[in-house]
Short mmCIF file of C-alpha atoms and ligand atoms in Angstrom, two decimals:
data_model
loop_
_atom_site.label_atom_id
_atom_site.label_comp_id
_atom_site.label_asym_id
_atom_site.label_seq_id
_atom_site.Cartn_x
_atom_site.Cartn_y
_atom_site.Cartn_z
CA MET Z 1 -15.12 -4.65 -7.41
CA ILE Z 2 -14.16 -0.93 -7.35
CA THR Z 3 -14.38 1.54 -9.70
CA ALA Z 4 -13.66 5.22 -8.77
CA SER Z 5 -15.29 7.13 -12.20
CA ASN Z 6 -14.15 11.30 -11.90
CA LEU Z 7 -13.64 11.65 -8.03
CA ASN Z 8 -12.64 15.06 -7.05
CA LYS Z 9 -12.17 15.77 -3.62
CA HIS Z 10 -11.63 19.18 -2.88
CA PHE Z 11 -10.55 20.95 0.64
CA LYS Z 12 -11.08 24.69 0.99
CA MET Z 13 -8.43 26.49 3.36
CA TYR Z 14 -9.25 30.00 5.18
CA GLU Z 15 -6.61 31.79 5.32
CA THR Z 16 -6.02 31.96 9.15
CA ARG Z 17 -4.84 35.45 10.82
CA LYS Z 18 -2.63 35.68 13.87
CA GLY Z 19 -4.39 37.06 17.18
CA MET Z 20 -7.87 36.61 19.06
CA LEU Z 21 -9.30 39.16 16.65
CA GLY Z 22 -7.44 37.69 13.68
CA SER Z 23 -9.02 34.10 14.73
CA LEU Z 24 -12.33 35.31 14.62
CA SER Z 25 -12.47 37.38 11.82
CA SER Z 26 -11.21 34.19 9.66
CA LEU Z 27 -13.92 32.45 10.48
CA PHE Z 28 -15.74 35.04 8.61
CA SER Z 29 -13.48 35.28 6.13
CA SER Z 30 -14.11 34.53 2.81
CA LYS Z 31 -10.49 34.47 1.30
CA HIS Z 32 -9.20 30.76 0.94
CA HIS Z 33 -7.45 28.42 -0.82
CA LEU Z 34 -8.61 24.95 -2.30
CA ILE Z 35 -6.50 21.96 -1.86
CA LYS Z 36 -7.04 19.25 -4.62
CA ALA Z 37 -5.90 16.42 -2.49
CA VAL Z 38 -7.80 14.07 -5.68
CA ASP Z 39 -7.86 15.58 -8.99
CA HIS Z 40 -10.26 13.73 -11.23
CA LEU Z 41 -9.23 10.47 -10.21
CA THR Z 42 -10.53 7.32 -12.43
CA PHE Z 43 -9.94 3.29 -12.19
CA SER Z 44 -11.45 0.29 -12.02
CA ILE Z 45 -10.43 -3.06 -9.33
CA LYS Z 46 -11.41 -6.24 -9.91
CA GLU Z 47 -12.79 -8.63 -7.33
CA GLY Z 48 -9.62 -10.86 -5.82
CA GLU Z 49 -6.93 -7.88 -7.04
CA PHE Z 50 -4.13 -6.74 -5.06
CA VAL Z 51 -3.57 -3.76 -6.05
CA GLY Z 52 -0.77 -1.49 -4.15
CA TYR Z 53 -1.30 2.42 -3.83
CA ILE Z 54 1.07 4.08 -3.69
CA GLY Z 55 2.45 8.16 -3.51
CA PRO Z 56 4.81 10.45 -1.91
CA ASN Z 57 3.37 12.10 1.43
CA GLY Z 58 -0.11 14.16 0.48
CA ALA Z 59 -0.33 12.43 -2.66
CA GLY Z 60 -4.02 11.97 -1.79
CA LYS Z 61 -4.18 8.35 -0.80
CA SER Z 62 -6.12 8.37 2.32
CA THR Z 63 -8.58 10.62 0.64
CA THR Z 64 -9.44 8.06 -1.72
CA ILE Z 65 -9.33 5.34 0.99
CA LYS Z 66 -12.22 7.68 2.72
CA MET Z 67 -13.84 7.94 -0.54
CA LEU Z 68 -14.22 4.31 -1.71
CA SER Z 69 -15.04 3.53 1.74
CA GLY Z 70 -18.12 6.10 2.08
CA ILE Z 71 -16.04 8.00 5.04
CA LEU Z 72 -15.64 11.13 3.17
CA HIS Z 73 -18.10 12.79 0.08
CA PRO Z 74 -16.69 13.47 -3.04
CA THR Z 75 -16.40 16.87 -4.10
CA SER Z 76 -17.71 15.44 -7.28
CA GLY Z 77 -17.88 11.52 -8.99
CA GLU Z 78 -18.59 8.64 -8.46
CA VAL Z 79 -17.78 5.49 -6.63
CA ILE Z 80 -19.17 2.19 -6.50
CA VAL Z 81 -17.89 -1.12 -4.27
CA GLY Z 82 -19.63 -4.03 -4.97
CA GLY Z 83 -22.12 -2.88 -7.24
CA LEU Z 84 -23.36 0.02 -4.18
CA SER Z 85 -22.45 3.40 -3.84
CA PRO Z 86 -20.65 4.26 -0.63
CA GLN Z 87 -22.08 7.22 0.06
CA LYS Z 88 -25.76 6.30 -0.62
CA ASN Z 89 -25.72 3.11 0.78
CA ARG Z 90 -23.31 3.47 3.77
CA LYS Z 91 -24.56 0.72 5.56
CA GLU Z 92 -24.67 -1.77 3.17
CA THR Z 93 -21.26 -0.76 1.72
CA ALA Z 94 -20.06 -1.29 5.65
CA ARG Z 95 -21.07 -4.37 5.42
CA ARG Z 96 -18.66 -5.54 2.74
CA ILE Z 97 -15.98 -3.66 3.39
CA GLY Z 98 -12.73 -3.95 6.00
CA ILE Z 99 -10.80 -1.19 6.72
CA VAL Z 100 -7.89 -1.07 8.83
CA PHE Z 101 -5.49 2.47 9.09
CA GLY Z 102 -2.25 2.19 10.24
CA GLN Z 103 -2.09 4.75 12.04
CA ARG Z 104 -5.48 4.80 14.08
CA THR Z 105 -6.59 2.31 15.94
CA GLN Z 106 -10.65 1.15 15.57
CA LEU Z 107 -10.57 -0.63 18.65
CA TRP Z 108 -11.80 0.78 21.75
CA TRP Z 109 -8.75 1.96 23.80
CA ASP Z 110 -9.64 1.05 27.74
CA LEU Z 111 -11.33 -2.46 26.81
CA PRO Z 112 -9.96 -5.90 26.36
CA LEU Z 113 -10.05 -6.27 22.62
CA ARG Z 114 -12.33 -9.23 23.45
CA ASP Z 115 -14.73 -6.33 24.23
CA SER Z 116 -14.28 -5.24 21.26
CA PHE Z 117 -14.56 -7.72 18.94
CA GLU Z 118 -18.19 -9.10 21.04
CA ILE Z 119 -19.12 -4.82 20.18
CA LEU Z 120 -18.54 -5.38 17.02
CA LYS Z 121 -19.99 -8.90 16.50
CA ALA Z 122 -22.94 -6.92 17.61
CA MET Z 123 -22.86 -4.18 15.09
CA TYR Z 124 -22.92 -6.45 12.34
CA LYS Z 125 -24.87 -9.14 13.61
CA VAL Z 126 -22.58 -12.20 13.39
CA SER Z 127 -23.84 -15.35 14.31
CA ASP Z 128 -22.51 -17.29 17.42
CA ARG Z 129 -21.38 -19.66 15.30
CA THR Z 130 -19.61 -17.63 12.59
CA TYR Z 131 -18.04 -15.72 15.29
CA ARG Z 132 -16.75 -18.82 17.47
CA ASP Z 133 -15.08 -20.11 14.04
CA PHE Z 134 -13.51 -16.24 12.97
CA LEU Z 135 -11.88 -16.51 16.47
CA LYS Z 136 -10.58 -20.09 16.14
CA LEU Z 137 -9.16 -19.14 12.48
CA TYR Z 138 -8.23 -15.46 13.16
CA ASP Z 139 -6.59 -16.85 16.45
CA ASP Z 140 -4.92 -19.36 14.20
CA MET Z 141 -3.71 -16.99 11.62
CA LEU Z 142 -2.44 -13.95 13.68
CA ASP Z 143 -2.17 -15.54 16.56
CA ILE Z 144 -4.41 -13.42 18.87
CA GLY Z 145 -5.27 -15.80 21.56
CA ALA Z 146 -2.21 -14.53 23.45
CA PHE Z 147 -3.88 -11.25 23.97
CA MET Z 148 -7.61 -10.93 24.13
CA GLU Z 149 -8.40 -10.34 27.73
CA THR Z 150 -5.39 -7.34 27.26
CA PRO Z 151 -7.12 -3.73 27.21
CA VAL Z 152 -5.87 -2.26 23.53
CA ARG Z 153 -3.55 0.50 25.28
CA LYS Z 154 -2.06 -2.25 26.66
CA LEU Z 155 -0.69 -3.92 23.61
CA SER Z 156 2.39 -3.64 21.44
CA LEU Z 157 2.41 -2.29 18.10
CA GLY Z 158 1.61 -5.55 15.86
CA GLN Z 159 -0.88 -6.84 18.29
CA ARG Z 160 -2.66 -3.64 17.70
CA MET Z 161 -2.18 -3.90 14.01
CA ARG Z 162 -3.36 -7.81 14.80
CA GLY Z 163 -6.00 -6.37 16.56
CA ASP Z 164 -7.50 -4.05 14.09
CA LEU Z 165 -6.69 -6.36 11.04
CA ALA Z 166 -8.75 -9.09 12.80
CA ALA Z 167 -11.94 -6.97 13.57
CA ALA Z 168 -11.97 -5.30 9.92
CA MET Z 169 -12.87 -9.61 9.13
CA ILE Z 170 -15.19 -9.41 11.72
CA HIS Z 171 -18.29 -9.19 9.52
CA ASN Z 172 -15.90 -11.43 6.69
CA PRO Z 173 -15.96 -8.65 4.02
CA ASP Z 174 -15.51 -9.04 0.18
CA VAL Z 175 -13.03 -5.64 -0.12
CA LEU Z 176 -10.66 -4.79 2.51
CA PHE Z 177 -8.54 -0.85 2.44
CA LEU Z 178 -5.70 -0.79 4.30
CA ASP Z 179 -3.81 2.28 5.24
CA GLU Z 180 -0.51 1.61 6.36
CA PRO Z 181 -0.84 -1.52 8.35
CA THR Z 182 2.56 -2.04 8.33
CA ILE Z 183 3.83 1.64 9.19
CA GLY Z 184 6.06 1.23 12.65
CA LEU Z 185 6.08 -2.39 12.81
CA ASP Z 186 9.78 -4.33 13.19
CA VAL Z 187 11.28 -7.28 10.22
CA SER Z 188 8.85 -10.27 11.90
CA ALA Z 189 5.60 -8.57 12.86
CA LYS Z 190 5.68 -6.97 8.69
CA THR Z 191 6.42 -10.61 7.76
CA GLY Z 192 3.80 -11.97 9.83
CA ILE Z 193 1.23 -9.36 8.62
CA ARG Z 194 2.51 -10.06 4.89
CA ALA Z 195 1.44 -13.63 5.00
CA PHE Z 196 -1.41 -13.46 6.22
CA LEU Z 197 -2.89 -10.50 3.66
CA LYS Z 198 -1.29 -12.77 1.32
CA GLU Z 199 -3.39 -15.66 2.47
CA LEU Z 200 -6.27 -13.79 2.48
CA ASN Z 201 -6.44 -12.28 -1.21
CA GLU Z 202 -5.38 -15.96 -2.33
CA ASN Z 203 -7.23 -18.08 -0.76
CA GLU Z 204 -10.06 -16.12 0.62
CA ASN Z 205 -10.57 -14.23 -2.50
CA LYS Z 206 -10.43 -11.05 -1.14
CA THR Z 207 -9.50 -7.96 -3.29
CA ILE Z 208 -6.90 -5.81 -1.79
CA LEU Z 209 -6.21 -1.74 -1.52
CA LEU Z 210 -3.39 -1.12 0.24
CA THR Z 211 -1.55 1.80 0.45
CA THR Z 212 2.12 2.10 2.24
CA HIS Z 213 5.48 3.69 2.07
CA ASP Z 214 7.02 0.44 2.31
CA MET Z 215 8.27 -1.33 -0.94
CA ASP Z 216 9.00 -4.19 0.56
CA ASP Z 217 4.83 -4.67 1.13
CA ILE Z 218 4.69 -4.20 -2.63
CA GLU Z 219 7.19 -5.84 -3.90
CA GLN Z 220 5.81 -9.48 -2.11
CA LEU Z 221 2.05 -8.60 -2.22
CA CYS Z 222 0.73 -6.35 -5.06
CA GLY Z 223 0.18 -7.60 -8.60
CA ARG Z 224 -1.32 -4.44 -9.97
CA VAL Z 225 0.35 -0.96 -8.77
CA ILE Z 226 -0.99 2.53 -9.11
CA VAL Z 227 0.95 5.22 -8.06
CA ILE Z 228 -1.16 8.74 -7.89
CA ASN Z 229 0.63 11.99 -7.17
CA HIS Z 230 -0.94 14.98 -6.68
CA GLY Z 231 -4.08 13.73 -6.46
CA LYS Z 232 -3.46 12.35 -10.06
CA ILE Z 233 -2.98 8.96 -11.27
CA ILE Z 234 0.83 8.99 -12.89
CA LEU Z 235 1.04 5.16 -12.96
CA ASP Z 236 -1.30 1.87 -13.12
CA GLY Z 237 0.35 -1.01 -13.94
CA THR Z 238 2.23 -4.42 -12.98
CA LEU Z 239 5.86 -3.65 -10.97
CA GLU Z 240 7.43 -5.13 -14.38
CA HIS Z 241 5.13 -2.42 -16.25
CA MET Z 242 6.33 0.32 -13.47
CA ARG Z 243 9.99 -0.43 -13.63
CA GLN Z 244 10.18 -0.68 -17.80
CA THR Z 245 8.08 2.76 -18.17
CA ILE Z 246 10.48 4.06 -15.61
CA GLY Z 247 13.01 2.31 -17.59
CA LEU Z 248 15.78 1.87 -15.02
CA PRO Z 249 18.34 -0.44 -15.96
CA SER Z 250 18.48 -4.12 -14.90
CA ILE Z 251 21.42 -4.89 -13.40
CA MET Z 252 24.10 -7.47 -13.66
CA GLU Z 253 26.71 -8.43 -10.98
CA VAL Z 254 29.87 -10.45 -11.75
CA GLN Z 255 32.65 -11.92 -9.43
CA TYR Z 256 35.39 -12.61 -11.13
CA ALA Z 257 38.46 -14.79 -9.83
CA ALA Z 258 41.15 -12.14 -11.39
CA LYS Z 259 39.98 -8.57 -12.70
CA PRO Z 260 40.27 -8.93 -16.89
CA LYS Z 261 40.25 -6.02 -19.45
CA VAL Z 262 36.87 -5.52 -20.18
CA PRO Z 263 35.52 -2.92 -22.88
CA ILE Z 264 34.11 0.43 -22.12
CA ALA Z 265 29.99 0.90 -21.92
CA GLU Z 266 29.94 2.78 -24.85
CA GLU Z 267 31.58 -0.28 -27.10
CA LEU Z 268 29.24 -2.62 -25.72
CA GLY Z 269 25.51 -1.11 -25.59
CA VAL Z 270 25.20 -0.95 -21.83
CA GLU Z 271 24.48 2.30 -19.94
CA GLN Z 272 27.25 2.00 -17.32
CA LEU Z 273 29.88 -0.72 -16.41
CA LYS Z 274 32.37 0.00 -12.96
CA TRP Z 275 34.46 -1.87 -10.42
CA ASP Z 276 33.35 -2.17 -6.74
CA GLY Z 277 36.45 -4.15 -5.47
CA SER Z 278 36.56 -7.30 -7.57
CA LYS Z 279 32.69 -7.05 -8.85
CA LEU Z 280 32.16 -5.89 -12.01
CA VAL Z 281 28.96 -3.92 -11.79
CA ILE Z 282 26.72 -3.61 -15.13
CA HIS Z 283 24.02 -1.32 -15.59
CA TYR Z 284 21.88 -1.99 -18.76
CA ASP Z 285 18.55 -2.12 -20.63
CA ARG Z 286 17.14 -5.21 -21.00
CA LYS Z 287 15.32 -3.88 -24.22
CA LEU Z 288 18.69 -2.61 -26.03
CA ILE Z 289 20.97 -5.91 -25.11
CA PRO Z 290 18.99 -8.97 -23.54
CA ALA Z 291 20.81 -10.96 -20.37
CA PRO Z 292 21.47 -13.81 -22.26
CA GLN Z 293 23.66 -11.79 -24.76
CA LEU Z 294 25.35 -10.01 -22.05
CA LEU Z 295 26.07 -13.17 -20.25
CA LYS Z 296 27.63 -14.84 -22.80
CA ASP Z 297 30.16 -11.54 -23.33
CA VAL Z 298 31.03 -11.41 -19.40
CA GLY Z 299 31.90 -15.06 -19.56
CA LEU Z 300 34.28 -13.71 -22.22
CA TRP Z 301 36.41 -11.37 -20.74
CA GLY Z 302 37.46 -13.97 -17.69
CA GLU Z 303 36.18 -16.62 -15.55
CA PRO Z 304 33.37 -15.79 -13.42
CA LEU Z 305 32.92 -16.99 -10.18
CA ASP Z 306 29.07 -15.59 -9.11
CA ILE Z 307 26.48 -13.73 -11.25
CA GLN Z 308 23.91 -11.77 -9.84
CA MET Z 309 21.09 -10.42 -11.54
CA LYS Z 310 19.21 -7.67 -10.13
CA GLU Z 311 16.16 -5.96 -10.78
CA PRO Z 312 15.82 -2.25 -9.40
CA ASP Z 313 15.33 -1.52 -6.17
CA ILE Z 314 10.98 -0.05 -5.74
CA GLU Z 315 12.47 2.92 -3.87
CA ASP Z 316 14.44 4.10 -7.28
CA ILE Z 317 11.80 3.47 -8.87
CA ILE Z 318 9.45 5.90 -6.66
CA GLN Z 319 12.43 8.37 -6.52
CA LYS Z 320 12.62 8.81 -10.09
CA ILE Z 321 8.75 9.12 -10.31
CA TYR Z 322 8.37 12.19 -8.55
N1 ATP J 1 -9.56 17.16 6.36
C1 ATP J 1 -8.75 18.19 5.33
N2 ATP J 1 -8.88 19.28 5.45
C2 ATP J 1 -7.87 20.12 4.47
N3 ATP J 1 -6.84 19.24 3.72
C3 ATP J 1 -6.79 17.97 3.77
C4 ATP J 1 -7.84 16.72 4.98
N4 ATP J 1 -7.51 15.94 4.52
C5 ATP J 1 -6.73 15.98 3.90
N5 ATP J 1 -5.77 16.89 3.30
C6 ATP J 1 -5.05 17.28 2.17
O1 ATP J 1 -5.06 16.34 1.26
C7 ATP J 1 -3.99 16.63 0.64
C8 ATP J 1 -4.13 14.84 0.76
O2 ATP J 1 -3.85 14.58 2.43
P1 ATP J 1 -3.93 12.44 2.08
O3 ATP J 1 -3.90 11.99 3.66
O4 ATP J 1 -4.75 12.13 1.32
O5 ATP J 1 -2.47 11.98 1.32
P2 ATP J 1 -2.12 10.98 1.92
O6 ATP J 1 -1.35 10.22 0.14
O7 ATP J 1 -2.79 9.69 2.23
O8 ATP J 1 -0.52 10.75 2.69
P3 ATP J 1 0.33 10.27 3.85
O9 ATP J 1 1.41 9.21 2.84
O10 ATP J 1 0.88 11.62 4.27
O11 ATP J 1 -0.58 10.00 4.72
C9 ATP J 1 -3.22 17.37 1.38
O12 ATP J 1 -2.30 18.44 1.37
C10 ATP J 1 -3.49 17.09 2.62
O13 ATP J 1 -2.90 18.32 3.93
#
């Protein structure tokens, strides 16, 4: 559904000099350095996939999305979305793509939400009937009916984001590019938006590429994660694959009735054993010591009241990659 082949985007940054004369002369200066915002990027995404696109600030995520959606032209390389080049067939590709930038609304700031929708309806030549069905469906899913007559500038951030998401779907695109759609939202607004995105992906088979700094978005939504840094892919696979590649330990926490005597970590073949009050926290590598084996061992040392198995937090994984 989406392929990026050897995609590059370089920005030329001219050296600026101080003062009025300096600014003028820098306009004609040939002194510049290149920023490789996207550097030999190659990946493909199948129809119906929900892919998390993550990386630190300035990694090149937004630049990639802008090239995938035809907003930016690559310096070199090729993008194909739904069989079309967004650069060569901008209009046709736009009909197949919905896009949301969480940091910037695509809606008309001073107009009521309904007017923005009607402008988009006319732009995409959506029939009256399809539009009526759309309003009904999106009112059910995102509860937008309550603020359709409110000017966008007066909407709360959560309402505005719901408006932006609905607006991106007016022409019923197959592919959605979402650049930080949960940024700045409170927990309940995030939960609502995640449920909506899950439904779009699972029930309507929409292909979704999501950039986010919120690892809960990734955990709850994405079957696959692409991690980029300095414009290059450094990891592409499932969350599980990412956890295993980085080699972060699994964690077992055991609450004992009474503190037993336990072997030292080296003896047991685990990475770390430490006490947190009366709770024993064990960091171990599942490839070296299987969880059932460890469960048997902890039962031998004393009487466990409660046992919890945890996977490492994605934030920790990302920290380790960067
Ligand atoms: N129009 C531009 N002109 C010059 N440099 C740019 C331009 N757009 C992006 N860059 C640079 O390209 C690099 C990648 O930026 P990009 O916005 O794609 O990163 P990002 O991963 O989306 O970051 P963030 O998580 O902060 O949004 C950065 O170094 C940025 O400063």
